[in-house]
Amino acid sequence: NILAVAIDEQQNELSTRRRKLSDELSTTQVKLLTTRATREQYQALLTDDPMTSVQPGVTDSGVVLKLKELYIDQYTKLVEMRGKYLDKHPALEAQETRLAQVRADLRREAAQSMKGVEAAHQALLRQEKDLKVALDSATRDSLALEQRNIEYNRLKRNFDRLNKVGEQVGSRERETALAGHMKMNNIRVLDAALVPQVPKEPNVPKAVGVAVALALLVGLGLAFLLELADSTVRSQEDMERLLGVPLLPIVVEQTA
């Protein structure tokens, strides 16, 4: 399940995507703060005295800003007239009527502008939600890719190790095969071999001489042993030697 795109490139792409989504989410949240503040200002114009919210909002329309200025001007005039006239004075009542009309116009424009601000605020809320979902998805993809990268690095280390062992075995096999084809010999011819004229073995004269010598020795030994073992009296000297006395008579053997 390997893709054509390298893991590093996928990680860079996911990192760039997450960074862009995070920047867009931050921008959207800033806009939400702005629209929320503007909506609160419009809400103040609709429910409270416009003098309590005389600061123009960030996204106020030109009509609302002019009506704010007109209301402040008419309100200032009313305050001045109250210092000059008593209650129920026609001029004072006319000024109060003009001020009320400006306030009504201001609230009507504020309500109309508030609809646009509320629509923009809701759109920003939906955009914020979508950006969070997209950012979470990109984060999950990044974590899953990191897990695959860890597994890939483990498999790659095993592959590199086995590949190195295979290269070593192949190199040793090639060296062995090359050594078998090479004729490495440090022997040189000193003298030419000569064909013998007579066989080296068996050496007949030597064997005969040894056999004769052994036969003589064996014969002499046997004769000596027989001589020692023979107790036959054969002569006068034998009798004298055995008896230890001189022999006086002479025995003459006669043969028939």
Coordinates of C-alpha atoms in Angstrom, one line a residue:
N1 CA 0.0 0.0 0.0
I2 CA 2.9 2.3 -0.8
L3 CA 2.0 5.5 -2.7
A4 CA 4.1 7.2 -5.3
V5 CA 4.5 10.3 -3.1
A6 CA 7.3 10.0 -0.6
I7 CA 6.4 10.0 3.1
D8 CA 8.4 13.2 3.7
E9 CA 6.4 15.0 1.0
Q10 CA 3.1 13.8 2.5
Q11 CA 4.2 15.0 5.9
N12 CA 5.2 18.4 4.5
E13 CA 1.9 18.6 2.6
L14 CA -0.1 17.8 5.7
S15 CA 1.9 20.2 7.8
T16 CA 1.3 23.0 5.3
R17 CA -2.4 22.1 5.2
R18 CA -2.7 22.1 9.0
R19 CA -0.8 25.4 9.2
K20 CA -3.2 27.0 6.7
L21 CA -6.3 25.7 8.4
S22 CA -5.0 26.9 11.8
D23 CA -4.3 30.4 10.3
E24 CA -7.8 30.5 8.7
L25 CA -9.4 29.3 12.0
S26 CA -7.6 32.1 13.9
T27 CA -8.7 34.7 11.4
T28 CA -12.3 33.4 11.6
Q29 CA -12.3 33.5 15.4
V30 CA -11.0 37.1 15.3
K31 CA -13.8 38.0 12.9
L32 CA -16.3 36.3 15.2
L33 CA -15.1 38.5 18.1
T34 CA -15.6 41.6 15.9
T35 CA -19.1 40.6 14.7
R36 CA -20.0 39.6 18.3
A37 CA -18.9 43.1 19.5
T38 CA -20.8 44.8 16.7
R39 CA -23.9 42.8 17.3
E40 CA -23.8 43.8 21.0
Q41 CA -23.5 47.4 20.0
Y42 CA -26.5 47.1 17.7
Q43 CA -28.3 45.3 20.5
A44 CA -27.6 48.2 22.8
L45 CA -29.0 50.6 20.2
L46 CA -32.2 48.6 20.1
T47 CA -32.7 48.1 23.8
D48 CA -31.0 51.0 25.6
D49 CA -30.6 54.7 25.2
P50 CA -28.5 55.4 22.0
M51 CA -26.3 57.7 24.1
T52 CA -25.0 54.7 25.9
S53 CA -23.5 53.3 22.7
V54 CA -22.3 56.4 20.8
Q55 CA -19.0 54.8 19.6
P56 CA -19.3 53.6 16.0
G57 CA -18.9 49.8 15.5
V58 CA -16.3 48.2 13.3
T59 CA -18.8 47.2 10.6
D60 CA -21.4 49.9 11.1
S61 CA -23.1 51.2 8.0
G62 CA -22.8 54.8 6.9
V63 CA -26.5 55.4 7.6
V64 CA -26.2 54.2 11.2
L65 CA -23.1 56.4 11.7
K66 CA -24.9 59.5 10.4
L67 CA -28.0 58.8 12.5
K68 CA -25.8 58.4 15.5
E69 CA -24.2 61.8 14.9
L70 CA -27.6 63.3 14.2
Y71 CA -29.0 61.8 17.4
I72 CA -26.1 63.2 19.4
D73 CA -26.6 66.6 17.9
Q74 CA -30.4 66.6 18.5
Y75 CA -29.8 65.3 22.0
T76 CA -27.3 68.1 22.7
K77 CA -29.9 70.7 21.5
L78 CA -32.6 69.2 23.7
V79 CA -30.3 69.5 26.7
E80 CA -29.7 73.1 25.9
M81 CA -33.4 73.9 25.4
R82 CA -34.3 72.3 28.7
G83 CA -32.1 74.9 30.3
K84 CA -34.1 77.6 28.5
Y85 CA -37.7 76.4 28.5
L86 CA -40.0 74.9 30.9
D87 CA -41.7 71.6 30.4
K88 CA -44.6 71.5 28.0
H89 CA -43.0 74.3 25.9
P90 CA -43.9 73.8 22.2
A91 CA -40.3 74.3 21.1
L92 CA -39.1 71.7 23.7
E93 CA -41.9 69.3 22.8
A94 CA -41.0 69.7 19.1
Q95 CA -37.3 69.0 19.9
E96 CA -38.3 65.9 21.9
T97 CA -40.4 64.7 18.9
R98 CA -37.5 65.2 16.5
L99 CA -35.2 63.4 18.9
A100 CA -37.6 60.5 19.2
Q101 CA -37.9 60.3 15.4
V102 CA -34.1 60.2 15.0
R103 CA -34.0 57.5 17.7
A104 CA -36.7 55.5 15.8
D105 CA -34.8 55.8 12.6
L106 CA -31.6 54.8 14.3
R107 CA -33.1 51.7 15.8
R108 CA -34.7 50.8 12.5
E109 CA -31.4 51.0 10.7
A110 CA -29.6 49.3 13.6
A111 CA -32.1 46.4 13.4
Q112 CA -31.7 46.2 9.6
S113 CA -27.9 46.3 9.9
M114 CA -28.0 43.8 12.8
K115 CA -29.6 41.2 10.5
G116 CA -26.6 41.4 8.2
V117 CA -24.2 41.3 11.1
E118 CA -26.1 38.3 12.5
A119 CA -26.0 36.5 9.2
A120 CA -22.3 37.2 8.9
H121 CA -21.8 36.0 12.5
Q122 CA -23.7 32.7 11.8
A123 CA -21.7 32.2 8.6
L124 CA -18.5 32.7 10.6
L125 CA -19.7 30.2 13.2
R126 CA -20.3 27.6 10.5
Q127 CA -17.0 28.4 8.9
E128 CA -15.3 28.0 12.3
K129 CA -17.0 24.6 12.8
D130 CA -15.9 23.4 9.3
L131 CA -12.4 24.6 9.9
K132 CA -12.2 22.8 13.2
V133 CA -13.5 19.6 11.6
A134 CA -11.0 20.0 8.7
L135 CA -8.1 20.7 11.2
D136 CA -9.0 17.7 13.3
S137 CA -9.1 15.5 10.2
A138 CA -5.7 16.8 9.1
T139 CA -4.3 16.2 12.6
R140 CA -5.6 12.6 12.5
D141 CA -4.1 12.1 9.1
S142 CA -0.8 13.5 10.3
L143 CA -0.8 11.2 13.3
A144 CA -1.7 8.2 11.2
L145 CA 1.0 9.1 8.7
E146 CA 3.5 9.4 11.5
Q147 CA 2.6 5.9 12.7
R148 CA 3.1 4.6 9.1
N149 CA 6.4 6.5 9.0
I150 CA 7.6 4.7 12.1
E151 CA 6.6 1.3 10.7
Y152 CA 8.2 2.2 7.4
N153 CA 11.5 3.2 9.1
R154 CA 11.5 -0.1 11.0
L155 CA 10.9 -2.1 7.9
K156 CA 13.5 0.0 6.0
R157 CA 16.1 -0.7 8.7
N158 CA 15.4 -4.4 8.5
F159 CA 15.6 -4.2 4.7
D160 CA 18.9 -2.3 4.8
R161 CA 20.4 -4.8 7.3
L162 CA 19.3 -7.8 5.2
N163 CA 20.4 -6.1 2.0
K164 CA 23.8 -5.5 3.6
V165 CA 24.0 -9.2 4.7
G166 CA 23.0 -10.2 1.2
E167 CA 25.7 -8.1 -0.4
Q168 CA 28.3 -9.5 2.0
V169 CA 27.2 -13.1 1.2
G170 CA 27.3 -12.3 -2.5
S171 CA 30.7 -10.7 -2.3
R172 CA 32.0 -13.7 -0.4
E173 CA 30.5 -16.1 -2.9
R174 CA 32.1 -14.1 -5.8
E175 CA 35.4 -14.2 -4.0
T176 CA 35.2 -17.9 -3.5
A177 CA 34.2 -18.5 -7.1
L178 CA 37.0 -16.3 -8.3
A179 CA 39.5 -18.1 -6.1
G180 CA 38.4 -21.4 -7.5
H181 CA 39.2 -20.2 -11.0
M182 CA 42.5 -18.8 -10.2
K183 CA 45.6 -21.1 -10.3
M184 CA 47.6 -20.0 -7.4
N185 CA 50.8 -22.1 -7.3
N186 CA 54.3 -21.3 -5.9
I187 CA 55.9 -24.6 -7.0
R188 CA 58.7 -24.5 -9.6
V189 CA 60.7 -27.3 -11.3
L190 CA 64.2 -27.7 -9.9
D191 CA 65.3 -31.0 -11.7
A192 CA 63.6 -33.0 -14.3
A193 CA 62.2 -36.4 -13.2
L194 CA 64.3 -39.4 -14.3
V195 CA 62.8 -42.8 -15.2
P196 CA 64.5 -45.4 -12.9
Q197 CA 66.3 -48.3 -14.6
V198 CA 65.6 -50.8 -11.9
P199 CA 62.6 -51.0 -9.6
K200 CA 63.1 -49.5 -6.2
E201 CA 61.1 -52.3 -4.5
P202 CA 61.5 -55.2 -3.9
N203 CA 65.4 -55.1 -3.5
V204 CA 66.2 -58.8 -4.2
P205 CA 69.9 -58.9 -3.2
K206 CA 69.3 -57.1 0.0
A207 CA 66.3 -59.3 0.8
V208 CA 68.4 -62.5 0.1
G209 CA 71.3 -61.2 2.2
V210 CA 69.1 -60.4 5.1
A211 CA 67.4 -63.8 4.8
V212 CA 70.7 -65.7 4.8
A213 CA 72.0 -63.7 7.8
L214 CA 68.8 -64.4 9.7
A215 CA 69.0 -68.2 8.7
L216 CA 72.5 -68.4 10.0
L217 CA 71.7 -66.7 13.2
V218 CA 68.7 -68.9 13.8
G219 CA 70.7 -72.0 12.9
L220 CA 73.5 -71.2 15.3
G221 CA 71.1 -70.4 18.0
L222 CA 69.3 -73.7 17.6
A223 CA 72.5 -75.6 17.5
F224 CA 73.7 -73.9 20.7
L225 CA 70.4 -74.6 22.4
L226 CA 70.5 -78.3 21.3
E227 CA 74.0 -78.6 22.6
L228 CA 73.1 -77.2 26.0
A229 CA 70.0 -79.5 26.2
D230 CA 72.1 -82.7 25.3
S231 CA 73.2 -84.7 28.4
T232 CA 74.5 -87.7 26.5
V233 CA 78.0 -89.0 27.6
R234 CA 80.1 -89.3 24.5
S235 CA 83.7 -89.4 25.7
Q236 CA 86.0 -90.0 28.6
E237 CA 86.2 -86.3 29.3
D238 CA 82.4 -86.2 29.7
M239 CA 82.6 -89.0 32.3
E240 CA 85.4 -87.3 34.2
R241 CA 83.5 -84.0 34.1
L242 CA 80.3 -85.5 35.2
L243 CA 81.7 -87.7 37.9
G244 CA 84.5 -85.5 39.0
V245 CA 87.1 -88.4 39.2
P246 CA 89.5 -89.7 36.7
L247 CA 88.4 -92.7 34.6
L248 CA 90.7 -95.8 34.9
P249 CA 89.2 -98.6 32.7
I250 CA 88.7 -98.1 29.0
V251 CA 85.5 -99.4 27.6
V252 CA 85.9 -100.6 24.1
E253 CA 82.7 -100.7 22.0
Q254 CA 82.5 -103.7 19.7
T255 CA 80.4 -103.9 16.8
A256 CA 79.2 -107.2 15.4

